[in-house]
Coordinates of C-alpha atoms and ligand atoms in Angstrom, one line a residue:
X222 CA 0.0 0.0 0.0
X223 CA 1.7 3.6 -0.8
X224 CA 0.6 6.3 1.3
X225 CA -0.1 9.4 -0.7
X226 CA -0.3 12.9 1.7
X227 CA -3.0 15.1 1.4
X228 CA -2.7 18.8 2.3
X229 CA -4.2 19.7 6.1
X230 CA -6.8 21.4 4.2
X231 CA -8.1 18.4 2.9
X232 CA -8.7 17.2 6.1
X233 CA -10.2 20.4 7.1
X234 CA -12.9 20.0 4.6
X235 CA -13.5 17.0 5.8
X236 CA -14.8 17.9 9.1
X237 CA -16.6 20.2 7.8
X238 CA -18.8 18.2 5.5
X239 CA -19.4 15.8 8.4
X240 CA -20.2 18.7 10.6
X241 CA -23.1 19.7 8.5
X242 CA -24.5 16.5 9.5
X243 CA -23.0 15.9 13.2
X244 CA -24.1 19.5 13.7
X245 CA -21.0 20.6 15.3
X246 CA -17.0 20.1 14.8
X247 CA -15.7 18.0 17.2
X248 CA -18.1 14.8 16.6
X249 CA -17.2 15.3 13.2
X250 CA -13.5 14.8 14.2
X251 CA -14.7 11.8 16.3
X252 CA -16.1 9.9 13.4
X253 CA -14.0 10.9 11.0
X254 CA -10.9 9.2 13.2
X255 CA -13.2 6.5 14.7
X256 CA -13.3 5.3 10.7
X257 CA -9.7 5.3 10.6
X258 CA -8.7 3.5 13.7
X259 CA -11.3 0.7 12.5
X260 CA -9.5 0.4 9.4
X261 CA -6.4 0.1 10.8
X262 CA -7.3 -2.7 13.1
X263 CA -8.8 -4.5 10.2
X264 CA -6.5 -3.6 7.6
X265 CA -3.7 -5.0 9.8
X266 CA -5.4 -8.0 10.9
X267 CA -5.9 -7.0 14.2
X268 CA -9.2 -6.8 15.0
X269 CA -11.5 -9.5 15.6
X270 CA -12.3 -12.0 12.8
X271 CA -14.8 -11.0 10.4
X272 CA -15.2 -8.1 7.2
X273 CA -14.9 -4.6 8.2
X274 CA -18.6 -3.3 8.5
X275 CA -20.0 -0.9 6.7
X276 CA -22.1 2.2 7.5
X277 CA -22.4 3.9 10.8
X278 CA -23.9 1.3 12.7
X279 CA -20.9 -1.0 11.2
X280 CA -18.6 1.7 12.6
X281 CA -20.3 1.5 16.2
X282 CA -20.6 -2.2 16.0
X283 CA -16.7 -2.5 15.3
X284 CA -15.9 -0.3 18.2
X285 CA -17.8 -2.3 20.5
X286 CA -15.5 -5.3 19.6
X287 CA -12.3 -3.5 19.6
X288 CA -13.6 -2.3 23.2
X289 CA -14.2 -5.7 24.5
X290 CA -10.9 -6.7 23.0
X291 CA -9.0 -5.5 26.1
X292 CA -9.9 -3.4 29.4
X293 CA -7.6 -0.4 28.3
X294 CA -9.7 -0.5 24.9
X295 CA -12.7 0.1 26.7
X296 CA -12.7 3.8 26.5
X297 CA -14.1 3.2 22.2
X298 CA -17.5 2.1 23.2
X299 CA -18.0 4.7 26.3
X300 CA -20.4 7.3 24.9
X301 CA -18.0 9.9 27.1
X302 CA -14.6 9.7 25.1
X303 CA -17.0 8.8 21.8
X304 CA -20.3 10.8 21.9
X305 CA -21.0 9.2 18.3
X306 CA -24.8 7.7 18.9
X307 CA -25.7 11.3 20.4
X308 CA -24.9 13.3 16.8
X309 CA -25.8 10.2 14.6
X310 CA -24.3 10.2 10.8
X311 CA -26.3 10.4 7.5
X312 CA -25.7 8.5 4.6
X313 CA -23.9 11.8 2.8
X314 CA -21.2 12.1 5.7
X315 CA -20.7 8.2 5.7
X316 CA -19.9 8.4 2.1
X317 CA -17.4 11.2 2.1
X318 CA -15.3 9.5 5.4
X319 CA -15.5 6.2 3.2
X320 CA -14.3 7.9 0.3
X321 CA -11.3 9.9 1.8
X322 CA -9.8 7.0 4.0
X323 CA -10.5 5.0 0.5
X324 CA -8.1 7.9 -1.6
X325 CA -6.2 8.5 1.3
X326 CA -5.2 5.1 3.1
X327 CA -2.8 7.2 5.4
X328 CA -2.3 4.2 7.6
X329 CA 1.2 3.0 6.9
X330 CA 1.7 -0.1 4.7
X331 CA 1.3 -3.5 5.8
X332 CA 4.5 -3.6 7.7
X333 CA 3.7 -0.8 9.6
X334 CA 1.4 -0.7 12.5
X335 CA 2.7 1.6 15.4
X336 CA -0.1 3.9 13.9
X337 CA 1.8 6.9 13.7
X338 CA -0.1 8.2 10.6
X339 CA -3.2 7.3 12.8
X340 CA -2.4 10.2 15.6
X341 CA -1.1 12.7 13.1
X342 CA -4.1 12.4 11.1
X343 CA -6.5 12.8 14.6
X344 CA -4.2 16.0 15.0
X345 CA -4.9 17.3 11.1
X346 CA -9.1 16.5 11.8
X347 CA -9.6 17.8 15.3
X348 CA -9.2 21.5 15.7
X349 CA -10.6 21.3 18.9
X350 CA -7.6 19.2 19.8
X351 CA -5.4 20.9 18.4
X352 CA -6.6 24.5 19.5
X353 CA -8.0 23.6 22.8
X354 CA -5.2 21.0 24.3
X355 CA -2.0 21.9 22.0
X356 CA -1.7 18.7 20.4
X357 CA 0.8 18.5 18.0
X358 CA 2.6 15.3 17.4
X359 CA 5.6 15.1 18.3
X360 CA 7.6 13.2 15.2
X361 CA 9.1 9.8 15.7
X362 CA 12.8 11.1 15.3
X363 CA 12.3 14.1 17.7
X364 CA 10.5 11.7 20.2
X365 CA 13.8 8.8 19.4
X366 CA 16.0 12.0 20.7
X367 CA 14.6 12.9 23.6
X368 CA 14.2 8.9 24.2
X369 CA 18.2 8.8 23.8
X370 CA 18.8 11.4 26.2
X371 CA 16.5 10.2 29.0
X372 CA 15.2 6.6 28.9
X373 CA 18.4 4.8 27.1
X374 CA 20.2 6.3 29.8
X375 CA 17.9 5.1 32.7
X376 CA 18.0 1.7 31.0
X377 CA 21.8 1.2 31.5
X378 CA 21.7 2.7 35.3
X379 CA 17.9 1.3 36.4
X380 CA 18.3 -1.9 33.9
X381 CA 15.4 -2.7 31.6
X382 CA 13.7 -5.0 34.0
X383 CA 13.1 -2.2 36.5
X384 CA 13.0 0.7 34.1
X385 CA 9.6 2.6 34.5
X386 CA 9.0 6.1 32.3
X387 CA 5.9 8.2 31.6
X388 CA 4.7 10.7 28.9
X389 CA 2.7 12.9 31.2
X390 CA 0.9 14.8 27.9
X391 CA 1.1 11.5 25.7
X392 CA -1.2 13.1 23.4
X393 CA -2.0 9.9 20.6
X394 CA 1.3 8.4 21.9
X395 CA 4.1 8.8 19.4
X396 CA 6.8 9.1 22.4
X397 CA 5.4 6.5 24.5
X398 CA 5.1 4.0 21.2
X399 CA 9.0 4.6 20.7
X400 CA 9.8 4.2 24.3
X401 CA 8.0 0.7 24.3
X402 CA 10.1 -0.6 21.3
X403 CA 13.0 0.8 23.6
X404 CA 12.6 -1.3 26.6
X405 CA 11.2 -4.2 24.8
X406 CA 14.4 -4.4 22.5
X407 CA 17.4 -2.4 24.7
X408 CA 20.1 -0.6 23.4
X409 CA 23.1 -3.3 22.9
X410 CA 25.7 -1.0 25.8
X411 CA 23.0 -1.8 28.3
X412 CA 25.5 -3.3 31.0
X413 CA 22.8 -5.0 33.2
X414 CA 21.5 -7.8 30.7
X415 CA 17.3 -8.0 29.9
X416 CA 16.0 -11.0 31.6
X417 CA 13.4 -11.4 29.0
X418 CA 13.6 -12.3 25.5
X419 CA 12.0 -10.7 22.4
X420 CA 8.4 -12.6 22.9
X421 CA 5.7 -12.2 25.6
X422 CA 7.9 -11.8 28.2
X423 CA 9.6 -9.0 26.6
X424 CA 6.3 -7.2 25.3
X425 CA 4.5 -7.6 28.4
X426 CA 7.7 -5.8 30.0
X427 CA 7.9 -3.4 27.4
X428 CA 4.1 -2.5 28.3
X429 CA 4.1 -2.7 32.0
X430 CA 7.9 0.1 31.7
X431 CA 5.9 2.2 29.6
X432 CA 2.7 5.2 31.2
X433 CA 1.2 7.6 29.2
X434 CA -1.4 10.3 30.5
X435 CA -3.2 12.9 29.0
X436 CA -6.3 15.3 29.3
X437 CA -8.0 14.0 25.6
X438 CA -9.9 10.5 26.6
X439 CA -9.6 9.8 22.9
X440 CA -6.3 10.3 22.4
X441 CA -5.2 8.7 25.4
X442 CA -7.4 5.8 24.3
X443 CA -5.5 6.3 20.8
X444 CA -1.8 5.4 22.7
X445 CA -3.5 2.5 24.4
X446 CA -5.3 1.0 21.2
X447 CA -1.3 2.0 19.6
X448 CA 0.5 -0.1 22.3
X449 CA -1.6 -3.0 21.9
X450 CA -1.4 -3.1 18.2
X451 CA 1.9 -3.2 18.7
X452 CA 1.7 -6.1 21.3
X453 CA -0.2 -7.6 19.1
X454 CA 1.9 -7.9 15.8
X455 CA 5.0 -8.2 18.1
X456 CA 3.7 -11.4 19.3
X457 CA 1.6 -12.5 16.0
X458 CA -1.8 -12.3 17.5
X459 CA -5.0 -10.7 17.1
X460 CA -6.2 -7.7 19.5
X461 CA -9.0 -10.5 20.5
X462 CA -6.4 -12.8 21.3
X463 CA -4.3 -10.5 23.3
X464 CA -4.6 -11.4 27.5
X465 CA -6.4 -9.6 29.4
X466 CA -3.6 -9.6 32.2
X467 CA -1.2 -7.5 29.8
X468 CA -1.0 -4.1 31.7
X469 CA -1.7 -1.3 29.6
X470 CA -0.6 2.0 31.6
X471 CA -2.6 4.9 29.6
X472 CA -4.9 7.4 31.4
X473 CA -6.9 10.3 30.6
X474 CA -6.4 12.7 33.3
X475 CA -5.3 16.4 34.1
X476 CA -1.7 15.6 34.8
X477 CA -1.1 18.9 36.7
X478 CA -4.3 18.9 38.8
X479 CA -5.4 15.2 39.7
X480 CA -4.1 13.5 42.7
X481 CA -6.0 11.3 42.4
X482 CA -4.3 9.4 38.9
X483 CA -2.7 6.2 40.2
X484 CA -0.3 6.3 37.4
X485 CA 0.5 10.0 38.5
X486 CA 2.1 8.9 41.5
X487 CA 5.3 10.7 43.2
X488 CA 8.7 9.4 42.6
X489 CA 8.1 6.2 40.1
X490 CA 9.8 7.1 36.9
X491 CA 13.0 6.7 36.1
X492 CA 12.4 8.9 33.1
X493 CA 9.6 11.4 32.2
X494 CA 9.9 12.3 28.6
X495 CA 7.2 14.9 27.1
X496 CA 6.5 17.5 24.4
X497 CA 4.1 19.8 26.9
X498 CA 1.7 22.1 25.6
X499 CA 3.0 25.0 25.4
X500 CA 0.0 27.8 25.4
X501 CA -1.4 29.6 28.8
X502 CA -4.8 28.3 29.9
X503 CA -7.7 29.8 28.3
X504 CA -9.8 29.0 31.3
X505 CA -9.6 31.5 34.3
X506 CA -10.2 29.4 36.6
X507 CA -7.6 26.5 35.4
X508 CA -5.7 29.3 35.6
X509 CA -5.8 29.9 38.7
X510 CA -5.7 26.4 39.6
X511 CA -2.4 25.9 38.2
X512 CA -0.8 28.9 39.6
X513 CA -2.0 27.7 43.2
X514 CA -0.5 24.3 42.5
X515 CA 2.9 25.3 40.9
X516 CA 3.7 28.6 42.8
X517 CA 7.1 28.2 41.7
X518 CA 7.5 28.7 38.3
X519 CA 3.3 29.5 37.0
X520 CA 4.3 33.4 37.4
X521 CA 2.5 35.9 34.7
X522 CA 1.1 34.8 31.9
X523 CA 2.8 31.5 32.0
X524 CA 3.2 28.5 29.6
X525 CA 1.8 25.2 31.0
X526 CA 5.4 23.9 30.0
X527 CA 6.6 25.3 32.5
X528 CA 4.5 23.6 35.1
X529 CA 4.9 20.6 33.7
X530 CA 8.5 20.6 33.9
X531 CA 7.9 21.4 37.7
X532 CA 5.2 18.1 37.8
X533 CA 8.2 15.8 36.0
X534 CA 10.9 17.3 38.4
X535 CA 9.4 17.8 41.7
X536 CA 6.4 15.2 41.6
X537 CA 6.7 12.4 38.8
X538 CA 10.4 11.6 38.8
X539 CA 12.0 9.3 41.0
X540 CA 15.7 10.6 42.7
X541 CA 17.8 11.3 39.7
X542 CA 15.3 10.6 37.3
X543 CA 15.9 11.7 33.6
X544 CA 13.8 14.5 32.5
X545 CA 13.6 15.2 29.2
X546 CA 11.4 17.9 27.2
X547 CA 10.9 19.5 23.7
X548 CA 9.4 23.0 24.7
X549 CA 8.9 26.3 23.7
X550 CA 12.0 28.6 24.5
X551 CA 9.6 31.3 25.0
X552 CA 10.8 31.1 28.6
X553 CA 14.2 32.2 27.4
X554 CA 12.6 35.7 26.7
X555 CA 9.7 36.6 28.3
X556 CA 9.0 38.0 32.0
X557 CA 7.4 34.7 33.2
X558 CA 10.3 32.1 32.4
X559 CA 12.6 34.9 35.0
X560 CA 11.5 32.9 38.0
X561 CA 11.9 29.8 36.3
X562 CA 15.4 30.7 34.9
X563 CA 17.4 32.2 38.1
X564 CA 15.7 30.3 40.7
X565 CA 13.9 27.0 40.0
X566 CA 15.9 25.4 37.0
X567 CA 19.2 26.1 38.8
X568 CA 17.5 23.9 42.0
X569 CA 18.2 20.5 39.8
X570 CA 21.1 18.5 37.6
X571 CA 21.2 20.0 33.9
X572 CA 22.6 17.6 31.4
X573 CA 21.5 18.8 28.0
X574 CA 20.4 22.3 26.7
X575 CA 19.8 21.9 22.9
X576 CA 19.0 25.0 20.8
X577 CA 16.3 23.5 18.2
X578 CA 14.9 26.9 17.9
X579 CA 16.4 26.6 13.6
X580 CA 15.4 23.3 13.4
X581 CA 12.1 22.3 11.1
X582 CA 9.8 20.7 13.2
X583 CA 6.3 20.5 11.6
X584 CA 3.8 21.9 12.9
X585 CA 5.5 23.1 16.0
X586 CA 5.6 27.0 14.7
X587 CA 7.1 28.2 18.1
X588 CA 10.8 28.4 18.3
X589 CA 12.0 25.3 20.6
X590 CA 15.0 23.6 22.6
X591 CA 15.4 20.1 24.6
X592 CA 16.2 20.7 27.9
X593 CA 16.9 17.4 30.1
X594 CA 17.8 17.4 33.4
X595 CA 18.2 14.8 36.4
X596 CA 15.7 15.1 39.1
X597 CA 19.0 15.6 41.8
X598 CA 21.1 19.0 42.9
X599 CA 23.8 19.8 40.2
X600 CA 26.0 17.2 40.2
X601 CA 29.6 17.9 38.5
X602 CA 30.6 20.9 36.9
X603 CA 29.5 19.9 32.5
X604 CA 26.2 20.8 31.6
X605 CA 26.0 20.0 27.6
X606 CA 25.2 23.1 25.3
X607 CA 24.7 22.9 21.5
X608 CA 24.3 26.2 20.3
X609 CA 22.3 27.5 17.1
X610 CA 24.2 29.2 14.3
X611 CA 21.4 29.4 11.7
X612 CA 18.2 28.3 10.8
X613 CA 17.3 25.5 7.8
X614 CA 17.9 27.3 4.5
X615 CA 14.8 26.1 3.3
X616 CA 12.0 23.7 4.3
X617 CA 13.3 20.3 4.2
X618 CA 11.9 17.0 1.9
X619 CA 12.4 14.9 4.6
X620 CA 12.5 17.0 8.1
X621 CA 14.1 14.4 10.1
X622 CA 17.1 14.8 7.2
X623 CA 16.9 18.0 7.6
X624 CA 20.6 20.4 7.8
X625 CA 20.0 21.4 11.1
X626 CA 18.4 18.5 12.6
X627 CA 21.2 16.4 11.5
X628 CA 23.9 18.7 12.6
X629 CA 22.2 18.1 16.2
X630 CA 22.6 14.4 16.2
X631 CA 26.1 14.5 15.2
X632 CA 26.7 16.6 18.1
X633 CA 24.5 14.9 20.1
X634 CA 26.7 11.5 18.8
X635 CA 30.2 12.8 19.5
X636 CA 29.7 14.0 22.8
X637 CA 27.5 10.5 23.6
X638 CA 31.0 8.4 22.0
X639 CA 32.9 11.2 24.1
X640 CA 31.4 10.3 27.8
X641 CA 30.9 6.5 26.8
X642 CA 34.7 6.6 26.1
X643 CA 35.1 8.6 29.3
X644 CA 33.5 6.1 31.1
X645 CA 35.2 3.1 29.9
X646 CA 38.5 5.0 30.4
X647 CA 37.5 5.9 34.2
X648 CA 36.2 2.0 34.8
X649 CA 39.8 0.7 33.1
X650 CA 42.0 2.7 35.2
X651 CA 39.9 1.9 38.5
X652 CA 40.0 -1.8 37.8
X653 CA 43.3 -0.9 37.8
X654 CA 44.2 0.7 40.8
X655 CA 44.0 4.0 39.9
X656 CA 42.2 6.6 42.0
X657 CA 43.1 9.5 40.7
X658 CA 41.2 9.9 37.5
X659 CA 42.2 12.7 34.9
X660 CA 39.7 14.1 32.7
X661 CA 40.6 15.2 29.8
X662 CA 39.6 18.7 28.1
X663 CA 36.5 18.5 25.7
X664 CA 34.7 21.1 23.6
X665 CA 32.5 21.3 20.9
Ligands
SAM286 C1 2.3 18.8 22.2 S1 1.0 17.7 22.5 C2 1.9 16.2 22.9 C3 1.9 15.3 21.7 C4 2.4 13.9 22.0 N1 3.8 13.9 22.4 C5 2.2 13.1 20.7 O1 3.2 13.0 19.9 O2 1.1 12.6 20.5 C6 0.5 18.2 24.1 C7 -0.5 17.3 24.8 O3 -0.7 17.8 26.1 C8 -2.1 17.5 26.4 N2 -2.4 18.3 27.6 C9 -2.7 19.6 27.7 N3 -2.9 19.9 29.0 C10 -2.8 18.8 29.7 C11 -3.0 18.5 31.1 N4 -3.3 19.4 32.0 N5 -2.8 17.2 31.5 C12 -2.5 16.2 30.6 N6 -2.4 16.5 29.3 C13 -2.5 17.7 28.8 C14 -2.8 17.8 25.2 O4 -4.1 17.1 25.1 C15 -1.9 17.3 24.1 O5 -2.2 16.0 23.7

């Protein structure tokens, strides 16, 4: 199957004809997506035996099975996180979802099933999401980045057996898809070895490391539905088929506000990883809410990025926990990141401050940087810097490929070989005997 790209405005128009049936925008959204995720369970020979049905009752009638296929699924057949029956479909509306999943089968090929395209295209059809929450996916090779810096670390120290992270703004799940295939296959340098292999052992593992959370119940049902599709080719199986026992960790929940979250529990993550939203509330009284829960650093007309960073550093991580973020850098320059800046970032262990500010990352039109820190006082006296020169001469084919993006990951790679090297260097001389280890001079 080739996957041909249609511009965001199709997708626009798309909600909109369904919306003249639904009656409002957001249903429309729903159904649109709800089509989608039902073709990719079928088309992937996931879902339960049977043909795909057809029509809107089909649609509701296919949900119900993926629902009862496992009790993280549930979520597609409660009327709360799908309001579907309430804003029923005609015939018309039916017709043009079936026709633009027919000339757009934007599902990945055959081989493909992590259902990336599936949350990018929720992002294109919901502007409700999109303009309400901040979601914007974060792409795959952004997401492997801030993975490198935070979980593959946490792996080697923590070991993959005991290696627990979370994605407290998950959003459809791109980074918590890409830290599953992480732990369930672990970087080679990993010095403790994975007790598990690559079947159910390693998958259920793989599940039970990974917790994703986020204030959309559909798109938080999205990373759950994504985790098990992933479980489920990984071990050869249909959803149906997958046990009930395999723990899925995905939430909807506010992640700065609810106590009350199991998986939102103090000090249990070895790494937090997230691309945050990065607008101020709209709502007053969230607002408010958030200011009286993160004194600290919600000053002004805040972002909610930088609560959350205060949620994974203070709350979510455990002691010297990776944190890693893609954020705006609008904290850099305006009056509310000051506090942040000179008293509440300085509090913890910097590791990494990337510049990604010239970088093309689509649809993130605010300038950004990766910041990743360890949830501990300032240890040492290196914190890792790589500076912008310039921004991408033009808009890249292929952004991950892009002149910028790549000149981060080579720096990001020699100064990885650098401390790895380091490292070995340190552990040779004190098997040694040696106790007085030089360090030598390093700059880039
Ligand atoms: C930039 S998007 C993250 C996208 C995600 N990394 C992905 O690739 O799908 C930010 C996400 O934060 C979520 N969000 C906003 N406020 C939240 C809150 N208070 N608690 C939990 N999630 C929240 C939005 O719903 C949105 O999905």
């Amino acid at each position: 199957m080739t996957t041909r790209t249609l511009s965001p405005a199709a997708y626009d128009k798309l909600t909109t004809t369904v919306a003249r049936e639904t009656g409002e925008r957001r249903t429309s959204a729903l159904w649109s997506h709800a089509a989608a995720l039902v073709r990719h369970a079928h088309e992937h020979g996931l879902a339960p035996a049977g043909h795909r049905p057809s029509g809107p009752d089909g649609l509701l009638k296919s949900l119900e099975e993926l629902a009862g296929c496992h009790p993280a699924l549930a979520p597609l057949a409660d009327p709360a996180v799908l309001p579907l029956r309430e804003q029923p479909l005609g015939s018309a509306a039916w017709t043009a979802i079936e026709e633009f999943w027919d000339r757009h089968p934007a599902l990945e090929g055959a081989h493909r099933v992590d259902g990336y395209a599936l949350g990018d295209t929720y992002q294109l059809l919901s502007d409700e999401a999109r303009k309400g929450r901040a979601l914007c996916q974060t792409p795959p090779w952004v997401a492997r980045l801030l993975l490198r810096l935070s979980l593959e670390p946490a792996i080697e120290e923590w070991g993959p057996a005991d290696v627990r992270m979370i994605d407290p703004a998950c959003g459809t799940g791109h980074i918590a898809v890409a830290a599953f295939h992480m732990v369930r296959v672990p970087p080679v340098r990993s010095r403790r070895p994975a007790p598990v292999g690559h079947g159910p052992r390693a998958v259920e593992r793989a599940l039970a490391a990974v917790s994703g959370v986020d204030l959309d119940a559909y798109a938080a049902a999205l990373t759950a539905y994504r985790l098990l599709a992933c479980s489920a080719s990984v071990l050869g199986v249909r959803l149906d088929q997958i046990p009930a026992s395999l723990p899925v960790n995905v939430a909807a929940a506010d992640s700065l506000l609810d106590r009350t979250e199991p998986l939102l529990a103090g000090g249990a993550y070895h790494a937090c990883v997230a691309n945050p939203p990065y607008i101020t509330p709209k709502d007053a009284t969230v607002r408010d809410r958030v200011r009286a829960a993160y004194p600290q650093v919600a000053v002004g007309k805040y972002s909610l990025a930088l609560p959350f960073t205060a949620l994974m550093l203070e709350h979510l991580a455990a002691p010297g926990g990776f944190v890693a973020q893609l954020t705006a850098n609008s904290f850099m320059k305006r009056e509310f990141g000051r506090r942040y800046v000179t008293e509440f970032l300085p509090r913890f262990d910097a590791r990494w401050i990337i510049d990604t500010s010239g970088a093309y990352i689509p649809g993130h039109g605010t300038p950004t940087c990766i910041l990743v820190h360890r949830a501990r006082p300032p240890v040492g006296d290196t914190v890792t810097v790589i500076r912008g020169n310039r921004g991408e001469p033009h808009v890249p084919d292929d952004p991950a490929r892009g002149l910028v993006w790549r000149a981060i990951e080579e720096a990001v790679d020699s100064r990885l070989a650098w401390d790895r090297f380091r490292a070995g260097t340190d552990r040779a001389r004190r098997e040694e005997g040696h106790t007085d280890v030089a360090h030598w001079g390093f700059s880039m």
